[in-house]
């Protein structure tokens, strides 16, 4: 059988204090076995040891592969398993990682390797950002969602509880840091360890990218139609399709974050804020309990499932505001359903409670809510302070 190609995508940033901050994203089946070879190249020097922070639910063979790849090149490893759950993105788990680094006397050049999904990447990246004011982090994502989104761009962080006693809300990623990785290693064969549900959750971010591809720099105007046509093969773990899907999504995100690393672009320019399409809605419901599917099955939302609902809500809000037509909303629903994602749930709170939860979104500026909304197929814009009635209509679109 002909070996599947390996893709290499360069993410470029200006040097900081003379240090090159650009890095490679290496994508392909089996590339995790090359981690020990790739690491010294990325660091620009020999690596003596590393801390591997891993998802404790990963198949043991994946951890063994990473450990063996490092040992083959003389790199000693310390390991720390973490439960990959949103509730674990906390100060307590961050402190456990910091203590592991300090107890092993890791120095500023010793890297942290994140092996797992977005929760692991965020935690390990944040700990690496603040330990000794910054040590290298290597991202080795094992979920589709982390591969196409969380592992690239340098956002790290933990969740934080806000509000008065008795009325606390969990604010996602409220505390964090920008800390670019030195290397991202995406082994597409690790996706075989994912459940179908988690694979579908990752496709939500791919659909989001398809919805913004015409509004961001970089020549990939065909991403929307290609994604619609290839959701099925991706769900079937077609390695060729997955390799192309991941490479095209990583390339799109790389071009966005290169031009707006810290999400500082003006609203009219969009920049990195476009990547938040659907997320202000999603973050408001992601940690809610008591939800279910329209057929009666209970549902504790995964991040990608919450994003799926957010994409539908954003499309309906835009349609109510006259920014797009019915075709856009219908296309979104069709892609989500083809990906096995929910487009409606039961058990949502009243609109006022949801608007309150949205007000804690960290994308707000000057207390003004800012939503990324579709204005056509593959095109979006930022709308500041949209009328509450339109936002409520967005929520009504996902009530089952």
mmCIF file of C-alpha atoms in Angstrom:
data_model
loop_
_atom_site.group_PDB
_atom_site.id
_atom_site.type_symbol
_atom_site.label_atom_id
_atom_site.label_comp_id
_atom_site.label_asym_id
_atom_site.label_seq_id
_atom_site.Cartn_x
_atom_site.Cartn_y
_atom_site.Cartn_z
ATOM 1 C CA UNK A 1 0.000 0.000 0.000
ATOM 2 C CA UNK A 2 1.313 3.452 -0.919
ATOM 3 C CA UNK A 3 2.267 5.422 2.213
ATOM 4 C CA UNK A 4 0.048 8.423 2.887
ATOM 5 C CA UNK A 5 1.811 11.774 2.490
ATOM 6 C CA UNK A 6 3.076 13.789 5.446
ATOM 7 C CA UNK A 7 2.096 17.470 5.464
ATOM 8 C CA UNK A 8 4.221 20.198 7.004
ATOM 9 C CA UNK A 9 2.669 23.597 7.657
ATOM 10 C CA UNK A 10 4.741 26.524 8.891
ATOM 11 C CA UNK A 11 3.177 28.912 11.392
ATOM 12 C CA UNK A 12 5.189 32.132 11.270
ATOM 13 C CA UNK A 13 5.524 34.869 13.889
ATOM 14 C CA UNK A 14 8.012 37.737 14.293
ATOM 15 C CA UNK A 15 11.021 36.953 16.510
ATOM 16 C CA UNK A 16 10.813 37.937 20.180
ATOM 17 C CA UNK A 17 14.043 39.079 21.857
ATOM 18 C CA UNK A 18 15.946 37.436 19.027
ATOM 19 C CA UNK A 19 14.204 34.051 19.384
ATOM 20 C CA UNK A 20 12.427 32.590 16.387
ATOM 21 C CA UNK A 21 8.832 31.873 17.485
ATOM 22 C CA UNK A 22 7.738 30.202 14.255
ATOM 23 C CA UNK A 23 7.047 26.483 14.290
ATOM 24 C CA UNK A 24 6.044 23.511 12.187
ATOM 25 C CA UNK A 25 2.857 21.489 12.281
ATOM 26 C CA UNK A 26 3.666 17.957 11.100
ATOM 27 C CA UNK A 27 0.618 15.948 9.988
ATOM 28 C CA UNK A 28 0.462 12.303 8.971
ATOM 29 C CA UNK A 29 -0.326 8.741 9.975
ATOM 30 C CA UNK A 30 2.305 7.441 12.416
ATOM 31 C CA UNK A 31 4.246 10.692 12.896
ATOM 32 C CA UNK A 32 4.073 10.309 16.687
ATOM 33 C CA UNK A 33 6.834 7.705 16.269
ATOM 34 C CA UNK A 34 9.069 10.523 14.944
ATOM 35 C CA UNK A 35 8.620 12.713 18.033
ATOM 36 C CA UNK A 36 12.134 12.036 19.356
ATOM 37 C CA UNK A 37 13.636 12.992 15.999
ATOM 38 C CA UNK A 38 11.496 16.121 15.581
ATOM 39 C CA UNK A 39 11.907 17.521 19.096
ATOM 40 C CA UNK A 40 15.620 18.516 18.975
ATOM 41 C CA UNK A 41 15.055 20.164 15.576
ATOM 42 C CA UNK A 42 12.190 22.210 16.975
ATOM 43 C CA UNK A 43 14.160 23.209 20.074
ATOM 44 C CA UNK A 44 17.316 23.966 18.130
ATOM 45 C CA UNK A 45 19.388 21.820 20.475
ATOM 46 C CA UNK A 46 19.586 18.355 21.975
ATOM 47 C CA UNK A 47 16.792 17.553 24.399
ATOM 48 C CA UNK A 48 17.741 15.765 27.615
ATOM 49 C CA UNK A 49 14.336 15.273 29.208
ATOM 50 C CA UNK A 50 10.665 16.188 28.945
ATOM 51 C CA UNK A 51 7.485 16.090 31.003
ATOM 52 C CA UNK A 52 4.668 14.321 29.151
ATOM 53 C CA UNK A 53 1.244 15.464 30.381
ATOM 54 C CA UNK A 54 -1.209 12.926 28.985
ATOM 55 C CA UNK A 55 -4.887 12.105 28.956
ATOM 56 C CA UNK A 56 -5.136 9.232 31.416
ATOM 57 C CA UNK A 57 -7.881 7.610 29.306
ATOM 58 C CA UNK A 58 -5.628 7.301 26.233
ATOM 59 C CA UNK A 59 -4.829 3.780 25.043
ATOM 60 C CA UNK A 60 -1.574 2.694 26.652
ATOM 61 C CA UNK A 61 0.004 2.048 23.248
ATOM 62 C CA UNK A 62 -0.123 5.768 22.408
ATOM 63 C CA UNK A 63 1.722 6.734 25.578
ATOM 64 C CA UNK A 64 4.154 3.874 24.958
ATOM 65 C CA UNK A 65 4.748 5.097 21.385
ATOM 66 C CA UNK A 66 5.543 8.624 22.566
ATOM 67 C CA UNK A 67 7.788 7.364 25.356
ATOM 68 C CA UNK A 68 9.610 4.989 23.006
ATOM 69 C CA UNK A 69 10.114 7.665 20.353
ATOM 70 C CA UNK A 70 11.723 9.939 22.937
ATOM 71 C CA UNK A 71 13.811 7.207 24.577
ATOM 72 C CA UNK A 72 15.182 6.150 21.189
ATOM 73 C CA UNK A 73 16.826 9.574 20.961
ATOM 74 C CA UNK A 74 18.088 9.604 24.547
ATOM 75 C CA UNK A 75 15.343 11.830 25.946
ATOM 76 C CA UNK A 76 14.297 10.948 29.484
ATOM 77 C CA UNK A 77 10.640 11.412 30.378
ATOM 78 C CA UNK A 78 8.579 12.212 33.429
ATOM 79 C CA UNK A 79 4.852 11.565 32.988
ATOM 80 C CA UNK A 80 1.691 12.954 34.556
ATOM 81 C CA UNK A 81 -1.782 11.633 33.758
ATOM 82 C CA UNK A 82 -4.734 14.028 33.868
ATOM 83 C CA UNK A 83 -8.434 13.317 33.514
ATOM 84 C CA UNK A 84 -9.560 15.005 30.300
ATOM 85 C CA UNK A 85 -12.712 16.697 31.538
ATOM 86 C CA UNK A 86 -13.731 20.359 31.415
ATOM 87 C CA UNK A 87 -13.913 20.414 35.206
ATOM 88 C CA UNK A 88 -10.209 19.517 35.360
ATOM 89 C CA UNK A 89 -9.201 22.763 33.627
ATOM 90 C CA UNK A 90 -8.566 24.338 37.003
ATOM 91 C CA UNK A 91 -5.965 25.945 39.239
ATOM 92 C CA UNK A 92 -5.639 22.695 41.168
ATOM 93 C CA UNK A 93 -4.605 20.635 38.141
ATOM 94 C CA UNK A 94 -2.359 23.438 36.888
ATOM 95 C CA UNK A 95 -0.648 23.413 40.277
ATOM 96 C CA UNK A 96 -0.159 19.635 40.039
ATOM 97 C CA UNK A 97 1.658 20.095 36.709
ATOM 98 C CA UNK A 98 3.777 22.920 38.143
ATOM 99 C CA UNK A 99 4.709 20.769 41.138
ATOM 100 C CA UNK A 100 5.713 17.905 38.835
ATOM 101 C CA UNK A 101 8.017 20.290 36.983
ATOM 102 C CA UNK A 102 9.440 21.825 40.150
ATOM 103 C CA UNK A 103 9.919 18.517 41.988
ATOM 104 C CA UNK A 104 11.821 17.121 39.008
ATOM 105 C CA UNK A 105 13.840 20.372 38.876
ATOM 106 C CA UNK A 106 12.970 21.124 35.283
ATOM 107 C CA UNK A 107 14.795 24.127 33.900
ATOM 108 C CA UNK A 108 13.783 26.761 31.345
ATOM 109 C CA UNK A 109 14.911 24.732 28.326
ATOM 110 C CA UNK A 110 13.160 21.496 29.346
ATOM 111 C CA UNK A 111 9.946 20.996 27.345
ATOM 112 C CA UNK A 112 6.431 20.024 28.370
ATOM 113 C CA UNK A 113 4.697 17.667 25.917
ATOM 114 C CA UNK A 114 0.882 17.655 25.781
ATOM 115 C CA UNK A 115 -0.492 14.291 24.631
ATOM 116 C CA UNK A 116 -4.264 14.309 24.418
ATOM 117 C CA UNK A 117 -7.163 16.557 23.477
ATOM 118 C CA UNK A 118 -7.881 20.224 23.992
ATOM 119 C CA UNK A 119 -8.184 20.028 27.791
ATOM 120 C CA UNK A 120 -4.709 18.508 28.048
ATOM 121 C CA UNK A 121 -3.253 20.996 25.569
ATOM 122 C CA UNK A 122 -4.746 23.979 27.387
ATOM 123 C CA UNK A 123 -3.560 22.799 30.803
ATOM 124 C CA UNK A 124 -0.072 21.760 29.763
ATOM 125 C CA UNK A 125 0.337 24.892 27.660
ATOM 126 C CA UNK A 126 -0.758 27.166 30.502
ATOM 127 C CA UNK A 127 1.549 25.475 33.008
ATOM 128 C CA UNK A 128 4.428 25.747 30.509
ATOM 129 C CA UNK A 129 3.633 29.435 29.999
ATOM 130 C CA UNK A 130 3.917 30.306 33.696
ATOM 131 C CA UNK A 131 6.573 27.867 34.971
ATOM 132 C CA UNK A 132 9.849 29.809 35.227
ATOM 133 C CA UNK A 133 8.076 32.489 33.136
ATOM 134 C CA UNK A 134 7.860 30.168 30.162
ATOM 135 C CA UNK A 135 9.265 26.797 29.088
ATOM 136 C CA UNK A 136 8.801 25.119 25.680
ATOM 137 C CA UNK A 137 5.566 23.264 25.006
ATOM 138 C CA UNK A 138 5.062 20.621 22.323
ATOM 139 C CA UNK A 139 1.486 19.866 21.294
ATOM 140 C CA UNK A 140 0.638 16.283 20.287
ATOM 141 C CA UNK A 141 -3.147 16.360 19.886
ATOM 142 C CA UNK A 142 -5.042 13.070 19.762
ATOM 143 C CA UNK A 143 -8.573 14.376 19.098
ATOM 144 C CA UNK A 144 -9.825 15.894 15.867
ATOM 145 C CA UNK A 145 -11.011 19.009 17.682
ATOM 146 C CA UNK A 146 -7.571 19.637 19.164
ATOM 147 C CA UNK A 147 -5.844 18.861 15.870
ATOM 148 C CA UNK A 148 -7.750 21.427 13.814
ATOM 149 C CA UNK A 149 -8.167 24.075 16.495
ATOM 150 C CA UNK A 150 -6.751 24.030 20.023
ATOM 151 C CA UNK A 151 -3.207 22.830 19.276
ATOM 152 C CA UNK A 152 -2.374 25.674 16.873
ATOM 153 C CA UNK A 153 -2.246 29.351 17.777
ATOM 154 C CA UNK A 154 -0.872 29.440 21.313
ATOM 155 C CA UNK A 155 -4.027 29.960 23.368
ATOM 156 C CA UNK A 156 -3.789 28.264 26.767
ATOM 157 C CA UNK A 157 -5.871 28.602 29.891
ATOM 158 C CA UNK A 158 -8.154 27.296 32.593
ATOM 159 C CA UNK A 159 -11.766 27.824 33.572
ATOM 160 C CA UNK A 160 -12.703 30.113 36.435
ATOM 161 C CA UNK A 161 -15.759 30.470 38.647
ATOM 162 C CA UNK A 162 -17.242 33.972 38.821
ATOM 163 C CA UNK A 163 -20.265 35.514 40.485
ATOM 164 C CA UNK A 164 -21.626 35.847 44.023
ATOM 165 C CA UNK A 165 -22.093 32.844 46.349
ATOM 166 C CA UNK A 166 -25.076 30.850 45.253
ATOM 167 C CA UNK A 167 -24.999 32.374 41.776
ATOM 168 C CA UNK A 168 -21.608 31.213 40.553
ATOM 169 C CA UNK A 169 -20.973 30.669 36.850
ATOM 170 C CA UNK A 170 -18.112 28.724 35.316
ATOM 171 C CA UNK A 171 -16.379 31.041 32.822
ATOM 172 C CA UNK A 172 -14.461 29.066 30.219
ATOM 173 C CA UNK A 173 -10.809 29.959 29.650
ATOM 174 C CA UNK A 174 -11.141 33.203 31.581
ATOM 175 C CA UNK A 175 -7.588 32.870 32.930
ATOM 176 C CA UNK A 176 -4.792 32.024 30.497
ATOM 177 C CA UNK A 177 -1.851 33.102 28.416
ATOM 178 C CA UNK A 178 -0.675 33.182 24.824
ATOM 179 C CA UNK A 179 2.177 30.697 24.609
ATOM 180 C CA UNK A 180 3.044 29.412 21.151
ATOM 181 C CA UNK A 181 4.216 25.796 20.904
ATOM 182 C CA UNK A 182 7.641 24.950 19.519
ATOM 183 C CA UNK A 183 6.177 22.052 17.517
ATOM 184 C CA UNK A 184 2.819 20.434 16.780
ATOM 185 C CA UNK A 185 2.797 16.718 15.909
ATOM 186 C CA UNK A 186 -0.544 15.494 14.524
ATOM 187 C CA UNK A 187 -0.693 11.732 14.118
ATOM 188 C CA UNK A 188 -3.927 11.052 12.230
ATOM 189 C CA UNK A 189 -3.838 7.353 13.146
ATOM 190 C CA UNK A 190 -4.539 8.271 16.801
ATOM 191 C CA UNK A 191 -8.073 9.196 15.753
ATOM 192 C CA UNK A 192 -8.877 5.490 15.652
ATOM 193 C CA UNK A 193 -8.963 5.643 19.452
ATOM 194 C CA UNK A 194 -11.797 8.207 19.403
ATOM 195 C CA UNK A 195 -15.440 7.350 19.878
ATOM 196 C CA UNK A 196 -17.715 8.307 16.958
ATOM 197 C CA UNK A 197 -19.240 11.001 19.166
ATOM 198 C CA UNK A 198 -15.890 12.656 19.897
ATOM 199 C CA UNK A 199 -14.913 12.454 16.232
ATOM 200 C CA UNK A 200 -18.147 14.239 15.321
ATOM 201 C CA UNK A 201 -17.419 16.877 17.963
ATOM 202 C CA UNK A 202 -14.169 17.689 16.175
ATOM 203 C CA UNK A 203 -15.997 18.070 12.879
ATOM 204 C CA UNK A 204 -17.900 20.999 14.396
ATOM 205 C CA UNK A 205 -14.713 23.092 14.317
ATOM 206 C CA UNK A 206 -14.097 22.026 10.716
ATOM 207 C CA UNK A 207 -17.609 23.168 9.792
ATOM 208 C CA UNK A 208 -16.919 26.460 11.570
ATOM 209 C CA UNK A 209 -13.791 26.936 9.456
ATOM 210 C CA UNK A 210 -15.810 26.145 6.327
ATOM 211 C CA UNK A 211 -18.243 28.898 7.332
ATOM 212 C CA UNK A 212 -15.485 31.554 7.604
ATOM 213 C CA UNK A 213 -13.106 30.479 4.827
ATOM 214 C CA UNK A 214 -14.138 33.275 2.455
ATOM 215 C CA UNK A 215 -13.501 35.991 5.052
ATOM 216 C CA UNK A 216 -9.974 35.080 6.123
ATOM 217 C CA UNK A 217 -6.634 35.444 4.302
ATOM 218 C CA UNK A 218 -5.378 32.478 2.317
ATOM 219 C CA UNK A 219 -6.552 30.899 -0.936
ATOM 220 C CA UNK A 220 -8.967 28.127 0.066
ATOM 221 C CA UNK A 221 -12.349 29.331 -1.190
ATOM 222 C CA UNK A 222 -13.413 25.762 -1.939
ATOM 223 C CA UNK A 223 -13.230 24.606 1.676
ATOM 224 C CA UNK A 224 -16.979 24.956 2.253
ATOM 225 C CA UNK A 225 -18.037 22.667 -0.597
ATOM 226 C CA UNK A 226 -15.168 20.235 0.037
ATOM 227 C CA UNK A 227 -16.133 19.917 3.699
ATOM 228 C CA UNK A 228 -19.781 19.276 2.823
ATOM 229 C CA UNK A 229 -18.725 16.519 0.435
ATOM 230 C CA UNK A 230 -16.233 14.835 2.784
ATOM 231 C CA UNK A 231 -17.903 14.784 6.195
ATOM 232 C CA UNK A 232 -19.009 11.186 5.588
ATOM 233 C CA UNK A 233 -15.580 9.796 4.628
ATOM 234 C CA UNK A 234 -14.034 11.661 7.576
ATOM 235 C CA UNK A 235 -16.472 9.998 9.975
ATOM 236 C CA UNK A 236 -15.474 6.662 8.441
ATOM 237 C CA UNK A 237 -11.821 7.377 9.333
ATOM 238 C CA UNK A 238 -10.630 7.532 5.735
ATOM 239 C CA UNK A 239 -6.986 8.403 6.447
ATOM 240 C CA UNK A 240 -6.494 10.224 3.154
ATOM 241 C CA UNK A 241 -9.536 12.428 3.725
ATOM 242 C CA UNK A 242 -8.600 13.023 7.360
ATOM 243 C CA UNK A 243 -5.082 14.052 6.372
ATOM 244 C CA UNK A 244 -6.399 16.594 3.873
ATOM 245 C CA UNK A 245 -9.153 17.786 6.208
ATOM 246 C CA UNK A 246 -6.702 18.449 9.029
ATOM 247 C CA UNK A 247 -4.083 20.040 6.784
ATOM 248 C CA UNK A 248 -6.563 22.444 5.184
ATOM 249 C CA UNK A 249 -8.051 23.424 8.531
ATOM 250 C CA UNK A 250 -4.642 23.914 10.149
ATOM 251 C CA UNK A 251 -3.507 26.016 7.180
ATOM 252 C CA UNK A 252 -6.583 28.231 7.509
ATOM 253 C CA UNK A 253 -6.111 28.724 11.227
ATOM 254 C CA UNK A 254 -2.385 29.359 10.803
ATOM 255 C CA UNK A 255 -3.006 32.164 8.318
ATOM 256 C CA UNK A 256 -5.481 33.787 10.724
ATOM 257 C CA UNK A 257 -3.361 33.645 13.866
ATOM 258 C CA UNK A 258 -0.205 34.768 12.044
ATOM 259 C CA UNK A 259 -1.907 38.068 11.235
ATOM 260 C CA UNK A 260 -3.611 38.544 14.598
ATOM 261 C CA UNK A 261 -1.789 36.531 17.236
ATOM 262 C CA UNK A 262 -3.447 38.081 20.288
ATOM 263 C CA UNK A 263 -6.899 38.832 18.849
ATOM 264 C CA UNK A 264 -6.311 42.569 18.680
ATOM 265 C CA UNK A 265 -7.548 43.319 15.159
ATOM 266 C CA UNK A 266 -10.316 45.871 14.750
ATOM 267 C CA UNK A 267 -13.816 44.478 14.300
ATOM 268 C CA UNK A 268 -13.964 45.473 10.654
ATOM 269 C CA UNK A 269 -10.754 43.528 10.005
ATOM 270 C CA UNK A 270 -12.016 40.451 11.829
ATOM 271 C CA UNK A 271 -8.756 38.659 12.387
ATOM 272 C CA UNK A 272 -8.617 35.960 15.006
ATOM 273 C CA UNK A 273 -12.037 36.933 16.342
ATOM 274 C CA UNK A 274 -13.605 35.240 13.285
ATOM 275 C CA UNK A 275 -12.542 31.920 14.812
ATOM 276 C CA UNK A 276 -15.098 32.586 17.566
ATOM 277 C CA UNK A 277 -18.051 31.973 15.246
ATOM 278 C CA UNK A 278 -20.663 30.155 17.332
ATOM 279 C CA UNK A 279 -18.524 30.145 20.467
ATOM 280 C CA UNK A 280 -20.244 32.916 22.447
ATOM 281 C CA UNK A 281 -23.448 30.880 22.231
ATOM 282 C CA UNK A 282 -21.548 27.638 22.834
ATOM 283 C CA UNK A 283 -19.796 28.777 26.002
ATOM 284 C CA UNK A 284 -23.125 29.828 27.490
ATOM 285 C CA UNK A 285 -24.517 26.280 27.348
ATOM 286 C CA UNK A 286 -21.452 24.031 27.403
ATOM 287 C CA UNK A 287 -21.394 23.632 31.178
ATOM 288 C CA UNK A 288 -25.168 23.483 31.660
ATOM 289 C CA UNK A 289 -26.754 20.367 33.090
ATOM 290 C CA UNK A 290 -30.219 19.000 32.473
ATOM 291 C CA UNK A 291 -30.099 19.128 28.682
ATOM 292 C CA UNK A 292 -31.266 16.423 26.329
ATOM 293 C CA UNK A 293 -31.821 15.525 22.700
ATOM 294 C CA UNK A 294 -35.286 15.991 21.193
ATOM 295 C CA UNK A 295 -35.779 12.203 21.299
ATOM 296 C CA UNK A 296 -35.495 12.238 25.092
ATOM 297 C CA UNK A 297 -31.909 11.060 25.557
ATOM 298 C CA UNK A 298 -29.940 13.092 28.152
ATOM 299 C CA UNK A 299 -26.951 15.036 26.841
ATOM 300 C CA UNK A 300 -23.948 16.469 28.663
ATOM 301 C CA UNK A 301 -22.552 18.643 25.905
ATOM 302 C CA UNK A 302 -19.061 18.135 24.541
ATOM 303 C CA UNK A 303 -17.351 21.319 23.370
ATOM 304 C CA UNK A 304 -17.898 20.502 19.700
ATOM 305 C CA UNK A 305 -21.575 19.750 20.301
ATOM 306 C CA UNK A 306 -21.990 23.111 22.014
ATOM 307 C CA UNK A 307 -20.239 24.771 19.055
ATOM 308 C CA UNK A 308 -22.658 23.015 16.701
ATOM 309 C CA UNK A 309 -25.596 24.575 18.543
ATOM 310 C CA UNK A 310 -23.788 27.905 18.505
ATOM 311 C CA UNK A 311 -23.373 27.784 14.732
ATOM 312 C CA UNK A 312 -27.112 27.281 14.262
ATOM 313 C CA UNK A 313 -27.900 30.087 16.722
ATOM 314 C CA UNK A 314 -25.469 32.424 14.977
ATOM 315 C CA UNK A 315 -27.019 31.666 11.585
ATOM 316 C CA UNK A 316 -30.560 32.310 12.863
ATOM 317 C CA UNK A 317 -29.488 35.538 14.587
ATOM 318 C CA UNK A 318 -27.889 36.706 11.349
ATOM 319 C CA UNK A 319 -31.007 35.826 9.369
ATOM 320 C CA UNK A 320 -33.244 37.780 11.755
ATOM 321 C CA UNK A 321 -30.911 40.759 11.330
ATOM 322 C CA UNK A 322 -31.119 40.455 7.553
ATOM 323 C CA UNK A 323 -27.426 39.591 7.177
ATOM 324 C CA UNK A 324 -27.972 36.262 5.417
ATOM 325 C CA UNK A 325 -30.770 34.226 3.887
ATOM 326 C CA UNK A 326 -32.411 30.930 4.767
ATOM 327 C CA UNK A 327 -29.951 28.975 2.587
ATOM 328 C CA UNK A 328 -27.088 29.711 4.991
ATOM 329 C CA UNK A 329 -28.970 28.380 8.019
ATOM 330 C CA UNK A 330 -30.148 25.311 6.111
ATOM 331 C CA UNK A 331 -26.602 24.537 4.906
ATOM 332 C CA UNK A 332 -25.312 24.773 8.457
ATOM 333 C CA UNK A 333 -27.929 22.351 9.728
ATOM 334 C CA UNK A 334 -27.280 19.935 6.846
ATOM 335 C CA UNK A 335 -23.535 19.837 7.495
ATOM 336 C CA UNK A 336 -24.037 19.373 11.231
ATOM 337 C CA UNK A 337 -26.534 16.563 10.763
ATOM 338 C CA UNK A 338 -24.225 14.854 8.236
ATOM 339 C CA UNK A 339 -21.480 15.089 10.862
ATOM 340 C CA UNK A 340 -23.678 13.429 13.482
ATOM 341 C CA UNK A 341 -23.976 16.599 15.561
ATOM 342 C CA UNK A 342 -27.023 17.981 17.380
ATOM 343 C CA UNK A 343 -28.751 21.038 15.938
ATOM 344 C CA UNK A 344 -31.314 21.343 18.748
ATOM 345 C CA UNK A 345 -31.655 20.369 22.434
ATOM 346 C CA UNK A 346 -34.355 20.359 25.082
ATOM 347 C CA UNK A 347 -34.023 21.790 28.561
ATOM 348 C CA UNK A 348 -32.498 25.171 27.743
ATOM 349 C CA UNK A 349 -33.102 27.913 30.335
ATOM 350 C CA UNK A 350 -35.165 30.966 29.492
ATOM 351 C CA UNK A 351 -33.646 33.529 27.159
ATOM 352 C CA UNK A 352 -32.835 36.038 29.948
ATOM 353 C CA UNK A 353 -30.692 33.479 31.801
ATOM 354 C CA UNK A 354 -28.847 32.600 28.579
ATOM 355 C CA UNK A 355 -28.199 36.269 27.815
ATOM 356 C CA UNK A 356 -26.738 36.664 31.310
ATOM 357 C CA UNK A 357 -24.410 33.728 30.735
ATOM 358 C CA UNK A 358 -23.347 35.254 27.411
ATOM 359 C CA UNK A 359 -22.458 38.507 29.166
ATOM 360 C CA UNK A 360 -19.502 36.760 30.837
ATOM 361 C CA UNK A 361 -17.943 35.984 27.461
ATOM 362 C CA UNK A 362 -14.358 37.225 27.417
ATOM 363 C CA UNK A 363 -14.720 38.464 23.820
ATOM 364 C CA UNK A 364 -16.841 41.410 24.998
ATOM 365 C CA UNK A 365 -15.252 44.857 24.804
ATOM 366 C CA UNK A 366 -16.338 47.730 27.022
ATOM 367 C CA UNK A 367 -19.198 45.593 28.277
ATOM 368 C CA UNK A 368 -20.574 45.293 24.742
ATOM 369 C CA UNK A 369 -21.449 41.853 23.404
ATOM 370 C CA UNK A 370 -19.732 41.038 20.097
ATOM 371 C CA UNK A 371 -20.957 38.196 17.899
ATOM 372 C CA UNK A 372 -19.422 36.701 14.788
ATOM 373 C CA UNK A 373 -22.304 36.123 12.384
ATOM 374 C CA UNK A 374 -22.540 34.620 8.875
ATOM 375 C CA UNK A 375 -23.336 36.992 6.002
ATOM 376 C CA UNK A 376 -23.234 34.393 3.228
ATOM 377 C CA UNK A 377 -21.841 30.986 2.390
ATOM 378 C CA UNK A 378 -18.287 30.962 3.760
ATOM 379 C CA UNK A 379 -18.385 34.610 4.861
ATOM 380 C CA UNK A 380 -18.805 36.266 8.276
ATOM 381 C CA UNK A 381 -18.609 39.636 10.019
ATOM 382 C CA UNK A 382 -18.513 40.903 13.604
ATOM 383 C CA UNK A 383 -21.640 42.588 14.941
ATOM 384 C CA UNK A 384 -21.295 44.674 18.093
ATOM 385 C CA UNK A 385 -24.230 44.846 20.512
ATOM 386 C CA UNK A 386 -26.819 43.008 18.406
ATOM 387 C CA UNK A 387 -30.442 43.529 19.495
ATOM 388 C CA UNK A 388 -31.450 41.132 22.260
ATOM 389 C CA UNK A 389 -34.501 40.046 20.279
ATOM 390 C CA UNK A 390 -32.292 38.742 17.473
ATOM 391 C CA UNK A 391 -30.070 36.872 19.933
ATOM 392 C CA UNK A 392 -33.138 35.356 21.607
ATOM 393 C CA UNK A 393 -34.297 34.204 18.160
ATOM 394 C CA UNK A 394 -30.919 32.525 17.800
ATOM 395 C CA UNK A 395 -31.557 30.571 20.981
ATOM 396 C CA UNK A 396 -35.074 29.673 19.816
ATOM 397 C CA UNK A 397 -33.485 28.062 16.730
ATOM 398 C CA UNK A 398 -31.889 25.345 18.872
ATOM 399 C CA UNK A 399 -34.796 24.640 21.228
ATOM 400 C CA UNK A 400 -35.962 21.085 20.538
#
